[in-house]
Short mmCIF file of C-alpha atoms in Angstrom, two decimals:
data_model
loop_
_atom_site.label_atom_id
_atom_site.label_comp_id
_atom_site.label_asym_id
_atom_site.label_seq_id
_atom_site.Cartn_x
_atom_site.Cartn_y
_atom_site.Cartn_z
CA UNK A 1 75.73 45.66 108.37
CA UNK A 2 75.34 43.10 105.41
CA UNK A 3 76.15 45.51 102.26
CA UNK A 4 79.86 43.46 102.40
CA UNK A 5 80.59 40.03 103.40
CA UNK A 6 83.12 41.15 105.89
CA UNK A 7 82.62 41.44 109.65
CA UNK A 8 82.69 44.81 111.11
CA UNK A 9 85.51 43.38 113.35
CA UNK A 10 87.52 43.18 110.31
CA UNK A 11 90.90 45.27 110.24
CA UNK A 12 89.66 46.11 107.31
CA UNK A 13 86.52 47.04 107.11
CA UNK A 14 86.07 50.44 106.88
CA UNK A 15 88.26 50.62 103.66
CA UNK A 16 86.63 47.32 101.78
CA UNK A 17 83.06 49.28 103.06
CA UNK A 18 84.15 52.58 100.86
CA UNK A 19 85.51 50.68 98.03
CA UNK A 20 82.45 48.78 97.82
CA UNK A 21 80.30 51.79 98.17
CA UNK A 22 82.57 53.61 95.40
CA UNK A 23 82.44 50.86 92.98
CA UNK A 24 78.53 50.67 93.48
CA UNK A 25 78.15 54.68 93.02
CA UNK A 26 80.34 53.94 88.98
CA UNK A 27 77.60 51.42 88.74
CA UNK A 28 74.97 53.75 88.87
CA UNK A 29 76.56 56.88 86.89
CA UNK A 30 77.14 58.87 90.38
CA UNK A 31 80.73 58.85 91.25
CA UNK A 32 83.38 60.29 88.65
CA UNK A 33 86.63 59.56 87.19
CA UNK A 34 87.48 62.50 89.19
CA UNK A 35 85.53 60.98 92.04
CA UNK A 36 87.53 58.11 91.98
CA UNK A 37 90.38 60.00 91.88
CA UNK A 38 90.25 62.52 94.80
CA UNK A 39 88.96 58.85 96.65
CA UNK A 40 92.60 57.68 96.19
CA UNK A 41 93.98 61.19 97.28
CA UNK A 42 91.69 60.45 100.11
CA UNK A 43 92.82 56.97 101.06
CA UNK A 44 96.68 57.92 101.20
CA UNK A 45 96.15 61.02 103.79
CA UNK A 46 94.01 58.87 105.54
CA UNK A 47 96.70 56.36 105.58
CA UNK A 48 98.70 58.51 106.74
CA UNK A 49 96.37 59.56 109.66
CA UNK A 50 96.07 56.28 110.89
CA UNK A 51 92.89 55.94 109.82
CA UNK A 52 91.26 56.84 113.32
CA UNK A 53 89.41 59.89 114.07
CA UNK A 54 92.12 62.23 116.17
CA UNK A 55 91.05 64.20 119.16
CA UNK A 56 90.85 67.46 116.66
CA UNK A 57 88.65 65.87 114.18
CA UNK A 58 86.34 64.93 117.32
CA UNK A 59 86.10 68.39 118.57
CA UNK A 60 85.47 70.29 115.51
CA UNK A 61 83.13 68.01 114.38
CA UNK A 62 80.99 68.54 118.15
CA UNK A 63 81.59 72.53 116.65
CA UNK A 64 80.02 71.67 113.39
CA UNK A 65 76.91 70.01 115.53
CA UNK A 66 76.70 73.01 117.62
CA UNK A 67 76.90 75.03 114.53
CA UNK A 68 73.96 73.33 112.69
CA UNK A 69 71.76 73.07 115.89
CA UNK A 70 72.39 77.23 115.78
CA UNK A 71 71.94 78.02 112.39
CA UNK A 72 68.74 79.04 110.70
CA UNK A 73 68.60 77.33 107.34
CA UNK A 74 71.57 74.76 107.68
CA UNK A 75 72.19 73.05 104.10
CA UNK A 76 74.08 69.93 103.89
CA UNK A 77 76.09 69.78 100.16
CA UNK A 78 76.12 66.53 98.71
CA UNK A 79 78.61 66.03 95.52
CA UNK A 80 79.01 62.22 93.62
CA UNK A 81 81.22 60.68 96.68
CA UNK A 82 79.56 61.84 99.57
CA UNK A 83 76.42 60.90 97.76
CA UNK A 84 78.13 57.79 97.00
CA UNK A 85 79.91 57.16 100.02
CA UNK A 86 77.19 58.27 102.85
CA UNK A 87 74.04 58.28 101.39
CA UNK A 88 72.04 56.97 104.43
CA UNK A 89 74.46 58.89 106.94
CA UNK A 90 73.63 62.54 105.40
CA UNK A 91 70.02 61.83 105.53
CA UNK A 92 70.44 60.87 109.50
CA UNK A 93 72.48 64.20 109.85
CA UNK A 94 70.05 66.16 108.19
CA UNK A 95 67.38 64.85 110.19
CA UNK A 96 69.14 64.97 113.36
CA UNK A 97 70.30 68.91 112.82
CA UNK A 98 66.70 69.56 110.81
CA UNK A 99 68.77 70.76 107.92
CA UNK A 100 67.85 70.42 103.72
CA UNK A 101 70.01 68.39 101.71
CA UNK A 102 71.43 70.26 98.13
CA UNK A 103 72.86 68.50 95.18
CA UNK A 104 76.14 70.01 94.11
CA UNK A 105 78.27 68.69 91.35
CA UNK A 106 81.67 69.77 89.92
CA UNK A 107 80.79 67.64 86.71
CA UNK A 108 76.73 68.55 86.49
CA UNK A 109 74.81 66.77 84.03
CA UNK A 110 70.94 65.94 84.39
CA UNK A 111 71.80 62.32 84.58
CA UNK A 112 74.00 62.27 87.63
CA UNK A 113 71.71 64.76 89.25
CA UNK A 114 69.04 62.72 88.85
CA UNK A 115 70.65 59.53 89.80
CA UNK A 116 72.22 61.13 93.04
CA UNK A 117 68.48 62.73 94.20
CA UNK A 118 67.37 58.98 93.41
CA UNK A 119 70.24 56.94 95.62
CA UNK A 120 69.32 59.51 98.60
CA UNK A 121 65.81 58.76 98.23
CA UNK A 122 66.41 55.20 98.14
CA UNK A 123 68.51 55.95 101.51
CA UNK A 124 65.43 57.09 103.32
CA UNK A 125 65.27 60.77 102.57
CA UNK A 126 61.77 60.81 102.32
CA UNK A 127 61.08 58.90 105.13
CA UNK A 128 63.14 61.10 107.34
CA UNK A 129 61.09 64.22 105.95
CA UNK A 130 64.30 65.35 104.55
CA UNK A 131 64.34 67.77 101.30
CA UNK A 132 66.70 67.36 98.76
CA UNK A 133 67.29 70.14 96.76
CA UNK A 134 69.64 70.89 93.80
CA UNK A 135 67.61 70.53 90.60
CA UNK A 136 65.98 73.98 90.82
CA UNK A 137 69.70 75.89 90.26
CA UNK A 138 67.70 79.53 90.26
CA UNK A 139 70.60 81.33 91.79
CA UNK A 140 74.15 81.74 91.24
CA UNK A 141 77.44 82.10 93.43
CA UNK A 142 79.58 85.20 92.40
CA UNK A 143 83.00 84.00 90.86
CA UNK A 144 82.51 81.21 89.98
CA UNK A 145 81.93 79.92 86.27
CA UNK A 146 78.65 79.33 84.94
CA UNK A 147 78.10 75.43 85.79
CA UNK A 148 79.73 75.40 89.03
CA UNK A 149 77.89 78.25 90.23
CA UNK A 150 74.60 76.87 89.98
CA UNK A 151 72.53 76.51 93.58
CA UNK A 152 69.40 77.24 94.77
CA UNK A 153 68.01 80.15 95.57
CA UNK A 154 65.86 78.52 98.63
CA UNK A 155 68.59 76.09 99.18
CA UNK A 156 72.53 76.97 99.63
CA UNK A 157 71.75 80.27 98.12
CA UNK A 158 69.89 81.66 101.50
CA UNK A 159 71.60 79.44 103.88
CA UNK A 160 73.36 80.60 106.61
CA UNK A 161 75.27 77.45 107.91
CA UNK A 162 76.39 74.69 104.77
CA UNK A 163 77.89 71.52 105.56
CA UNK A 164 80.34 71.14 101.94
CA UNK A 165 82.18 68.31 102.61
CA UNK A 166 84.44 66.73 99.87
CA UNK A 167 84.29 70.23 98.04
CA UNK A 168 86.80 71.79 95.67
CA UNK A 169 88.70 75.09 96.56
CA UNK A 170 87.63 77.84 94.19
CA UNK A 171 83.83 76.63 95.63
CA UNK A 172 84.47 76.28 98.94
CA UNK A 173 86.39 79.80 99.04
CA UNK A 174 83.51 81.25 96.65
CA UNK A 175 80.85 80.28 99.61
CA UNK A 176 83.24 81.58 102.52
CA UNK A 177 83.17 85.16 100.68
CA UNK A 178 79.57 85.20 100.34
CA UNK A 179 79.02 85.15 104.09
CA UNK A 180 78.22 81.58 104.54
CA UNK A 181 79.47 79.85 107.45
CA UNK A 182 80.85 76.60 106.01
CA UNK A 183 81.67 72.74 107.63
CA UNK A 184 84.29 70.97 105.52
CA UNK A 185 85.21 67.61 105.78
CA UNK A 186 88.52 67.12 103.99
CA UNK A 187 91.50 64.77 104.95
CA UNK A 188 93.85 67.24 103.69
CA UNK A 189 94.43 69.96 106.61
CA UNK A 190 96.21 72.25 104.00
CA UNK A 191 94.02 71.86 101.41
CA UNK A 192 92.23 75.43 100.16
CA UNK A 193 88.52 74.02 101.06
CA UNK A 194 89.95 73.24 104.46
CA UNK A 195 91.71 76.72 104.89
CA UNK A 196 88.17 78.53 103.96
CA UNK A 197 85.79 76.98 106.63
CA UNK A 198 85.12 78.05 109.70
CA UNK A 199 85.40 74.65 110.82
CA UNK A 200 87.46 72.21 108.79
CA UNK A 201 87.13 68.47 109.81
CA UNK A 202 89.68 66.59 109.02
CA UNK A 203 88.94 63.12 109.03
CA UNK A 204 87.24 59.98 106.87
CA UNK A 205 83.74 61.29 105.83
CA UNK A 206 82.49 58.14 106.75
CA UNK A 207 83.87 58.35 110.09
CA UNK A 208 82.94 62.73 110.19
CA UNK A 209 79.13 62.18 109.18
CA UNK A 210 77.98 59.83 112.18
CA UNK A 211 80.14 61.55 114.64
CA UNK A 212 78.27 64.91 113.92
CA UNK A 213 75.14 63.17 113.87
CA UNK A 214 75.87 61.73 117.62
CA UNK A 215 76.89 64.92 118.81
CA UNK A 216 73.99 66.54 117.04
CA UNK A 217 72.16 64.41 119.35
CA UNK A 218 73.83 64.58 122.46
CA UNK A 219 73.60 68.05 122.22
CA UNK A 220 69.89 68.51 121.48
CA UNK A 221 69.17 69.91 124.99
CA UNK A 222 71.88 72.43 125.16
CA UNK A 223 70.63 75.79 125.62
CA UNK A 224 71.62 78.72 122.31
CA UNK A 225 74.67 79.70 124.65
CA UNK A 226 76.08 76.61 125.37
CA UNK A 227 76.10 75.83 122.07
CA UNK A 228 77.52 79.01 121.38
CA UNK A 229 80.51 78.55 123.58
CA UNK A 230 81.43 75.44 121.57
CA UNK A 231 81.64 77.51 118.64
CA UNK A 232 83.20 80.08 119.99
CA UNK A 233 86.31 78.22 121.88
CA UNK A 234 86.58 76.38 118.48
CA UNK A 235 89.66 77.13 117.08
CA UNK A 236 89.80 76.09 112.86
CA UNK A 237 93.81 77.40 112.91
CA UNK A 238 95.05 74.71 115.86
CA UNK A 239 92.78 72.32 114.56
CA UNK A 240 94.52 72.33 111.14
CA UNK A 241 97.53 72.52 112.93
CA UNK A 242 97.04 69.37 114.79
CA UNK A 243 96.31 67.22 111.81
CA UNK A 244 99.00 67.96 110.00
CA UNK A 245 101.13 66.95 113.06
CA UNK A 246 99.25 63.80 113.31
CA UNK A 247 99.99 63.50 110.00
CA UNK A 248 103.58 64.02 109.84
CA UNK A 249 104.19 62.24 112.82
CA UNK A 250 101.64 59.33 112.82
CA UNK A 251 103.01 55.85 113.03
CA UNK A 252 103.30 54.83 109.17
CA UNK A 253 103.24 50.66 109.50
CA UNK B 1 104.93 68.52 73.10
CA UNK B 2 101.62 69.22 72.48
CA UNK B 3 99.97 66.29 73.92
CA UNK B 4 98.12 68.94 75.92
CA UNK B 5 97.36 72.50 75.50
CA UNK B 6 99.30 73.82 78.51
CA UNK B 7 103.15 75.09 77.75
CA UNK B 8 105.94 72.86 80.04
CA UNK B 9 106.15 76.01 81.74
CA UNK B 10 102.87 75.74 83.46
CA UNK B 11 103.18 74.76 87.18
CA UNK B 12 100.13 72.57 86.88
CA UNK B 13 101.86 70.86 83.88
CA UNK B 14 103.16 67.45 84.78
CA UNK B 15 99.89 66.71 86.92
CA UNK B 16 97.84 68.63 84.17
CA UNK B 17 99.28 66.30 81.98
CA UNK B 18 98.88 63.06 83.90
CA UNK B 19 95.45 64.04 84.82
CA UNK B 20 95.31 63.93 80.98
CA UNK B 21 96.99 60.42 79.78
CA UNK B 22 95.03 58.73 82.86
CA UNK B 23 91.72 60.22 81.53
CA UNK B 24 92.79 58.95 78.22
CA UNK B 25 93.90 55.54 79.47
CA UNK B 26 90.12 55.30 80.77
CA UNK B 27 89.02 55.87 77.47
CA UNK B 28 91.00 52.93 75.50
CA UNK B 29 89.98 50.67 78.28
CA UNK B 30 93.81 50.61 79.34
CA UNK B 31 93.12 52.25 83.20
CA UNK B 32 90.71 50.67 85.35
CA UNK B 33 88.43 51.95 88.31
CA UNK B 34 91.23 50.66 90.90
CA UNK B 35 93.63 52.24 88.68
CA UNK B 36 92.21 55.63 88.99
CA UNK B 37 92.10 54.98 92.71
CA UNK B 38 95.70 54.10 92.55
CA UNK B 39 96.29 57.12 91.06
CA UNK B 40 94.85 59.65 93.47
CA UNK B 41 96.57 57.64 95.84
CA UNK B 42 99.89 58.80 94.24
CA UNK B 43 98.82 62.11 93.93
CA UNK B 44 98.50 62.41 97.40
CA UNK B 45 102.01 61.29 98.21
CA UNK B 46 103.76 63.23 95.19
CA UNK B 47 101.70 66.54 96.72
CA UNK B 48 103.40 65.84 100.35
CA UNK B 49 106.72 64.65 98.42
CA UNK B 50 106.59 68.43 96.71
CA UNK B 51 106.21 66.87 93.53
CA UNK B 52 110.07 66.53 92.66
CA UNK B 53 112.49 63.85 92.38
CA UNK B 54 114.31 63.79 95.80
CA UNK B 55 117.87 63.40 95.73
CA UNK B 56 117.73 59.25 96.97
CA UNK B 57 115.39 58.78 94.35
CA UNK B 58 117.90 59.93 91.65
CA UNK B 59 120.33 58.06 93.18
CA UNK B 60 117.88 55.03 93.57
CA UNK B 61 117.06 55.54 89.54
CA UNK B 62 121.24 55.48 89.32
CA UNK B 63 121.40 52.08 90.81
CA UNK B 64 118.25 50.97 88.81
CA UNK B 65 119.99 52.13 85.35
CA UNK B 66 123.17 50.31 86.91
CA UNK B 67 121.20 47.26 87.43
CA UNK B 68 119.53 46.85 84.21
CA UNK B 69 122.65 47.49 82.03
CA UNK B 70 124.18 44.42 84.42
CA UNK B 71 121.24 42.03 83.77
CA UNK B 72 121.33 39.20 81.39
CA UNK B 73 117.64 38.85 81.12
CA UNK B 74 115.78 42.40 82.06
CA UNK B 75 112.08 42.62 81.61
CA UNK B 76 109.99 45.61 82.32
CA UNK B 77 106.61 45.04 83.65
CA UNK B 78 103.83 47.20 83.05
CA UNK B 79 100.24 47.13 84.15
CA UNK B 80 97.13 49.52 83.18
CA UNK B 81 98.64 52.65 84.79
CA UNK B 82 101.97 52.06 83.51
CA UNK B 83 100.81 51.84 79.94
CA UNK B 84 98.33 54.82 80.55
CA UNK B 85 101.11 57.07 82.44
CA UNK B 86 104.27 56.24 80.10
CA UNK B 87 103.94 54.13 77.38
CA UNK B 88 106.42 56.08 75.47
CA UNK B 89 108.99 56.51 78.05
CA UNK B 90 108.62 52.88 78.72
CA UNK B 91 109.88 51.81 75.30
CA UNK B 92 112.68 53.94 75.17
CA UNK B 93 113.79 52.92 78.83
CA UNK B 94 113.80 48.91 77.27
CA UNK B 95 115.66 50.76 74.19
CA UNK B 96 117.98 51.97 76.25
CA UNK B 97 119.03 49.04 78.34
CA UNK B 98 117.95 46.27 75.92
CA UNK B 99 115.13 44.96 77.53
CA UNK B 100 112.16 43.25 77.20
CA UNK B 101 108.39 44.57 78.26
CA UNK B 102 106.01 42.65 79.54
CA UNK B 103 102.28 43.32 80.29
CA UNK B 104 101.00 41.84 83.37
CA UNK B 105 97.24 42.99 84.73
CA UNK B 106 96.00 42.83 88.58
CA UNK B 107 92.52 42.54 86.92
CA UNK B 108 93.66 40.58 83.33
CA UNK B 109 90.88 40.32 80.89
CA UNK B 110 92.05 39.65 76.99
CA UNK B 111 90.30 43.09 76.14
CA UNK B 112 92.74 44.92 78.31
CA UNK B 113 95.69 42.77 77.84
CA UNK B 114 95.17 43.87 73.64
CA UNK B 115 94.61 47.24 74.24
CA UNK B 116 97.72 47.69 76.43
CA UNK B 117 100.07 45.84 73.85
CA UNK B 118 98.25 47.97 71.09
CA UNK B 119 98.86 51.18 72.99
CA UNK B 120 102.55 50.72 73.46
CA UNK B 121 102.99 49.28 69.66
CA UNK B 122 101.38 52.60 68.61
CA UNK B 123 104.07 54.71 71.12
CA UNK B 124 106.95 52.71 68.95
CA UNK B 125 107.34 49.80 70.72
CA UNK B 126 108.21 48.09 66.93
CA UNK B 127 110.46 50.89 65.52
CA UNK B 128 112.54 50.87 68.44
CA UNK B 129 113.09 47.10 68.28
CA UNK B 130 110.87 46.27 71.66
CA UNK B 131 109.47 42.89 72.09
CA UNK B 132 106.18 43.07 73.94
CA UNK B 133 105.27 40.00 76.23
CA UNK B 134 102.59 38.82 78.28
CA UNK B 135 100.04 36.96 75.69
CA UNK B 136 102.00 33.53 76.34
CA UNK B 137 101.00 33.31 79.87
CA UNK B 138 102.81 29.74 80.03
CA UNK B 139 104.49 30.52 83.68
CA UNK B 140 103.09 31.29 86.94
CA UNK B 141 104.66 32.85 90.12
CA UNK B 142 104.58 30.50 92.94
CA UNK B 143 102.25 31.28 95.80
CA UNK B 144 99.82 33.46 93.64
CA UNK B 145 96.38 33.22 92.83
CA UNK B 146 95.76 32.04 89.89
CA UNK B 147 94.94 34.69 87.19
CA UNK B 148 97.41 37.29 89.35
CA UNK B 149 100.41 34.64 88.93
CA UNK B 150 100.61 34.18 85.34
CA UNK B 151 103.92 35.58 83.42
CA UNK B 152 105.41 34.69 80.08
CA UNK B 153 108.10 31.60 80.77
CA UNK B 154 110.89 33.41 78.48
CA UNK B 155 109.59 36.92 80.06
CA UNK B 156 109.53 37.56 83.62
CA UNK B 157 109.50 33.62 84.44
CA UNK B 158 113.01 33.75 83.28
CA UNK B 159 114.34 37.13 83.99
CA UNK B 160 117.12 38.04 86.75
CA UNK B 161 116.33 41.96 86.49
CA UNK B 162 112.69 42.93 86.56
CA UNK B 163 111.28 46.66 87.03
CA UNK B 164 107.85 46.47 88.49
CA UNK B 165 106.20 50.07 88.71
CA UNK B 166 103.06 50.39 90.60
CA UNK B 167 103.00 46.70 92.08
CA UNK B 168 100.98 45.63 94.29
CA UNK B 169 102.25 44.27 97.28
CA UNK B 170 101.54 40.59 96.96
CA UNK B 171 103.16 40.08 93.54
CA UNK B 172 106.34 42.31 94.57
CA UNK B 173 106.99 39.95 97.65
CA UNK B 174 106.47 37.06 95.82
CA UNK B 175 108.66 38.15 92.77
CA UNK B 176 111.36 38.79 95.45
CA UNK B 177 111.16 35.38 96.70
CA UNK B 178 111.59 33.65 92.92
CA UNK B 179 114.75 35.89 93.31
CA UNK B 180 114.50 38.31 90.99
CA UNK B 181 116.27 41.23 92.15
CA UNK B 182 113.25 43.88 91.73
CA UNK B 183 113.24 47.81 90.93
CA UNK B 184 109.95 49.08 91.78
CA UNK B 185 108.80 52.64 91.40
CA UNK B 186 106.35 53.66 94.04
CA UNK B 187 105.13 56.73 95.82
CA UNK B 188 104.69 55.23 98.99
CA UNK B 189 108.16 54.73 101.09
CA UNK B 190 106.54 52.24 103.49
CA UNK B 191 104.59 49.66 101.02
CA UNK B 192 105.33 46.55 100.82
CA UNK B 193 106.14 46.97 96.92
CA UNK B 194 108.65 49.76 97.97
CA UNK B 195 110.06 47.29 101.14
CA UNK B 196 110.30 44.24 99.01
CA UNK B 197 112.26 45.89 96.21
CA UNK B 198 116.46 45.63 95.80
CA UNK B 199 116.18 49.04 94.34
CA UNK B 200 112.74 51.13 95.50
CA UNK B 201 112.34 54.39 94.02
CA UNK B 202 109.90 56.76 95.53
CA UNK B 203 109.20 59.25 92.76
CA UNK B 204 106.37 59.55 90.36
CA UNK B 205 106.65 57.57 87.29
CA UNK B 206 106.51 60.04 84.91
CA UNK B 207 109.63 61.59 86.45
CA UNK B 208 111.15 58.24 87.27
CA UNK B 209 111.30 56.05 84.08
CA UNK B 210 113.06 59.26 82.36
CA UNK B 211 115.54 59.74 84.83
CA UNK B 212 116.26 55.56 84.89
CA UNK B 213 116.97 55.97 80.93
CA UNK B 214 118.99 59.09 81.25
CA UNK B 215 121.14 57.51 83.73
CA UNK B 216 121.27 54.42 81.33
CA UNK B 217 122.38 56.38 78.69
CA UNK B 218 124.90 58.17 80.51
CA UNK B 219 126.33 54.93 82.17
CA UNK B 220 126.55 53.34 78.65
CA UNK B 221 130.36 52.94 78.69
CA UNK B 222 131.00 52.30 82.33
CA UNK B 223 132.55 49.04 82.61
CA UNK B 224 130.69 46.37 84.32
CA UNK B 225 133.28 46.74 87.74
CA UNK B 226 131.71 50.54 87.87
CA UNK B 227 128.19 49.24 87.43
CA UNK B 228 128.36 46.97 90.56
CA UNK B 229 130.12 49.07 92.84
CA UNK B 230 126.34 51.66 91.81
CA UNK B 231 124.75 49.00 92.68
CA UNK B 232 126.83 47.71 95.98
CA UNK B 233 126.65 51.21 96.75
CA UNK B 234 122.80 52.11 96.69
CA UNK B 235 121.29 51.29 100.12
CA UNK B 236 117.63 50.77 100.02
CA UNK B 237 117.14 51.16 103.42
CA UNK B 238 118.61 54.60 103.55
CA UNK B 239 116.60 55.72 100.12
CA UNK B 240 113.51 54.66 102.12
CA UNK B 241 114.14 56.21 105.28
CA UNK B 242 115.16 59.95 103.30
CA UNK B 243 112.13 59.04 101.33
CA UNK B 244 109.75 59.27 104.20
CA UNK B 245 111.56 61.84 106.09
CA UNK B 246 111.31 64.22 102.60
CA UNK B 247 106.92 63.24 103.18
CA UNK B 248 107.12 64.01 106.93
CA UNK B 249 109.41 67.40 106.64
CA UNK B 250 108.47 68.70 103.21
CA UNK B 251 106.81 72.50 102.85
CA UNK B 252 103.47 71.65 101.95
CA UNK B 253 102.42 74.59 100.69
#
């Protein structure tokens, strides 16, 4: 990959990659102050994780594949850093899992929804036959407050399976109680969005997103019930558990 | 104080009210986009600290009170974050132990540099009789790049006692090796800021820089014998290690 000047070998890569792709996303009026932010909150669990994806993380995100191969109208959420921070990636996902892609911001104005739609399309979205949704916002989700309730009514409104990663609590818990079955990627296991999905990830999103995406694939020939026994013998509570122990316990230096 | 419009009460109020000053800090062009990511960063590790001042970081903030009242030449550094977080604390702490302050920027531009020594002039830096450094520039640290090793010659170039909150880790190791015996203030127990220092205090600034001036004031008459044996006293090694066990063992919920 040329978007740094850094070999992939580097120790690190990964974390000059997401800078640079964070800076990039100010540049163009998609990531936040608040976005920048919850990045930091991001980079010290992660830190403290070892910056590796544990043997948890792997499993639920093979759940979350089998999930999205099973659902009937799987929506992937996109906010300012995911958009920012895996543009490309979610377009592969969604193509891999054939699911629509639905702009979601906590901080929605026309500019940044327009600017996100555009940096996805600029990531192949089109090309991939992927739809991104987000700028219709003709139905609401109960309990929430006007702005942040906005989806659509073809999009995360009639979904069944929705991929939030990166999402705030009071959403994520909103979406649980409406009946949705919801993927969140989130590197705190005890954070509230983690607690309300069915299967939290917890890991680096740009770590989570291509690991789905290869299990997606490896998984393509699986019949309906062996892809139901993954998601059945998934288990969100030991999952959580086991982060946090990796966490807690993970070599610091 | 009604800096915000949330009572002290609130439960959300300290990070409600950083949240706030950092947002701010933006604004003036004090805070930059590494700053904000420095700041989640903390956020993360005051969350899995419980947001409180463990007992080794009062004790650390003891020695660091003990410390400055010892020094012949004490300078506090601040940087974007510093001035955005506590510019008024900061002043009284160099009140309090008759010190200097000096503004020194990981990314110094003259814009910033005058909006940082504006913003602490306007939270009394004058009234309380603090001299605010960092325009001369005629020093440099050895074995720094160049813009990241410049320092006033009769600020930090010549100071025994220097705070440093929120360094980074280059300029902490190499201001130990000039040295300086260094306090630095940092959320993270295993940085190299936080290994380098004589005094580390893991503990969010805003809690921090109070508690260092309280102690100050109460230590005001202790003679210098009582000062040193603080000092001989505080081990930093130990204030580390109950540092990161408080992060590993702490409720999280």
């Amino acid at each position: 990959m040329s978007e740094i000047d850094v070999p992939e070998s580097h120790p690190r890569y990964q974390s000059l990659l997401t800078r640079h792709r964070i800076e990039a996303g100010v540049e163009k009026g998609i990531t936040s102050k608040q976005g920048l932010i919850a990045e930091g909150r991001g980079e010290a669990f992660d830190y403290l994780l070892g910056e590796r994806t544990i043997e948890s993380a792997d499993e639920a995100a093979r759940a979350a594949a089998a999930l999205l191969l099973l659902a009937d109208r799987p929506v992937l959420s996109v906010n300012g850093n995911v958009a920012a921070l895996v543009p490309g990636e979610t377009v592969e996902l969604a193509a891999a899992v054939d699911a629509d892609v639905e702009v979601n911001l906590f901080n929605r104005t026309d500019e940044r929804m327009t600017a996100i739609v555009g940096h996805l399309r600029e990531h192949g979205a089109e090309e991939a036959g992927v739809e991104i949704k987000g700028l219709t916002a003709d139905a609401r989700i109960p309990g929430l407050e006007h702005e942040r309730s906005k989806v659509d009514a073809d999009g995360i409104g009639a979904a069944d399976v929705v991929l939030v990663p990166l999402e705030d609590g009071d959403r994520a818990e909103a979406l649980a109680e409406m009946g949705k079955s919801e993927i969140v990627i989130d590197l705190n296991p005890l954070s509230r969005s983690a607690r309300a999905a069915a299967v939290p990830i917890v890991d680096n999103i740009l770590r989570a997103v291509p690991n789905i995406t290869q299990h997606a694939e490896a998984l393509r020939g699986a019949s309906r019930e062996e892809l139901e026994a993954i998601v059945a013998d998934f288990d969100p509570e030991a999952a959580l558990s086991a982060a946090e122990d990796a966490i807690r316990s993970g070599d610091l230096e």
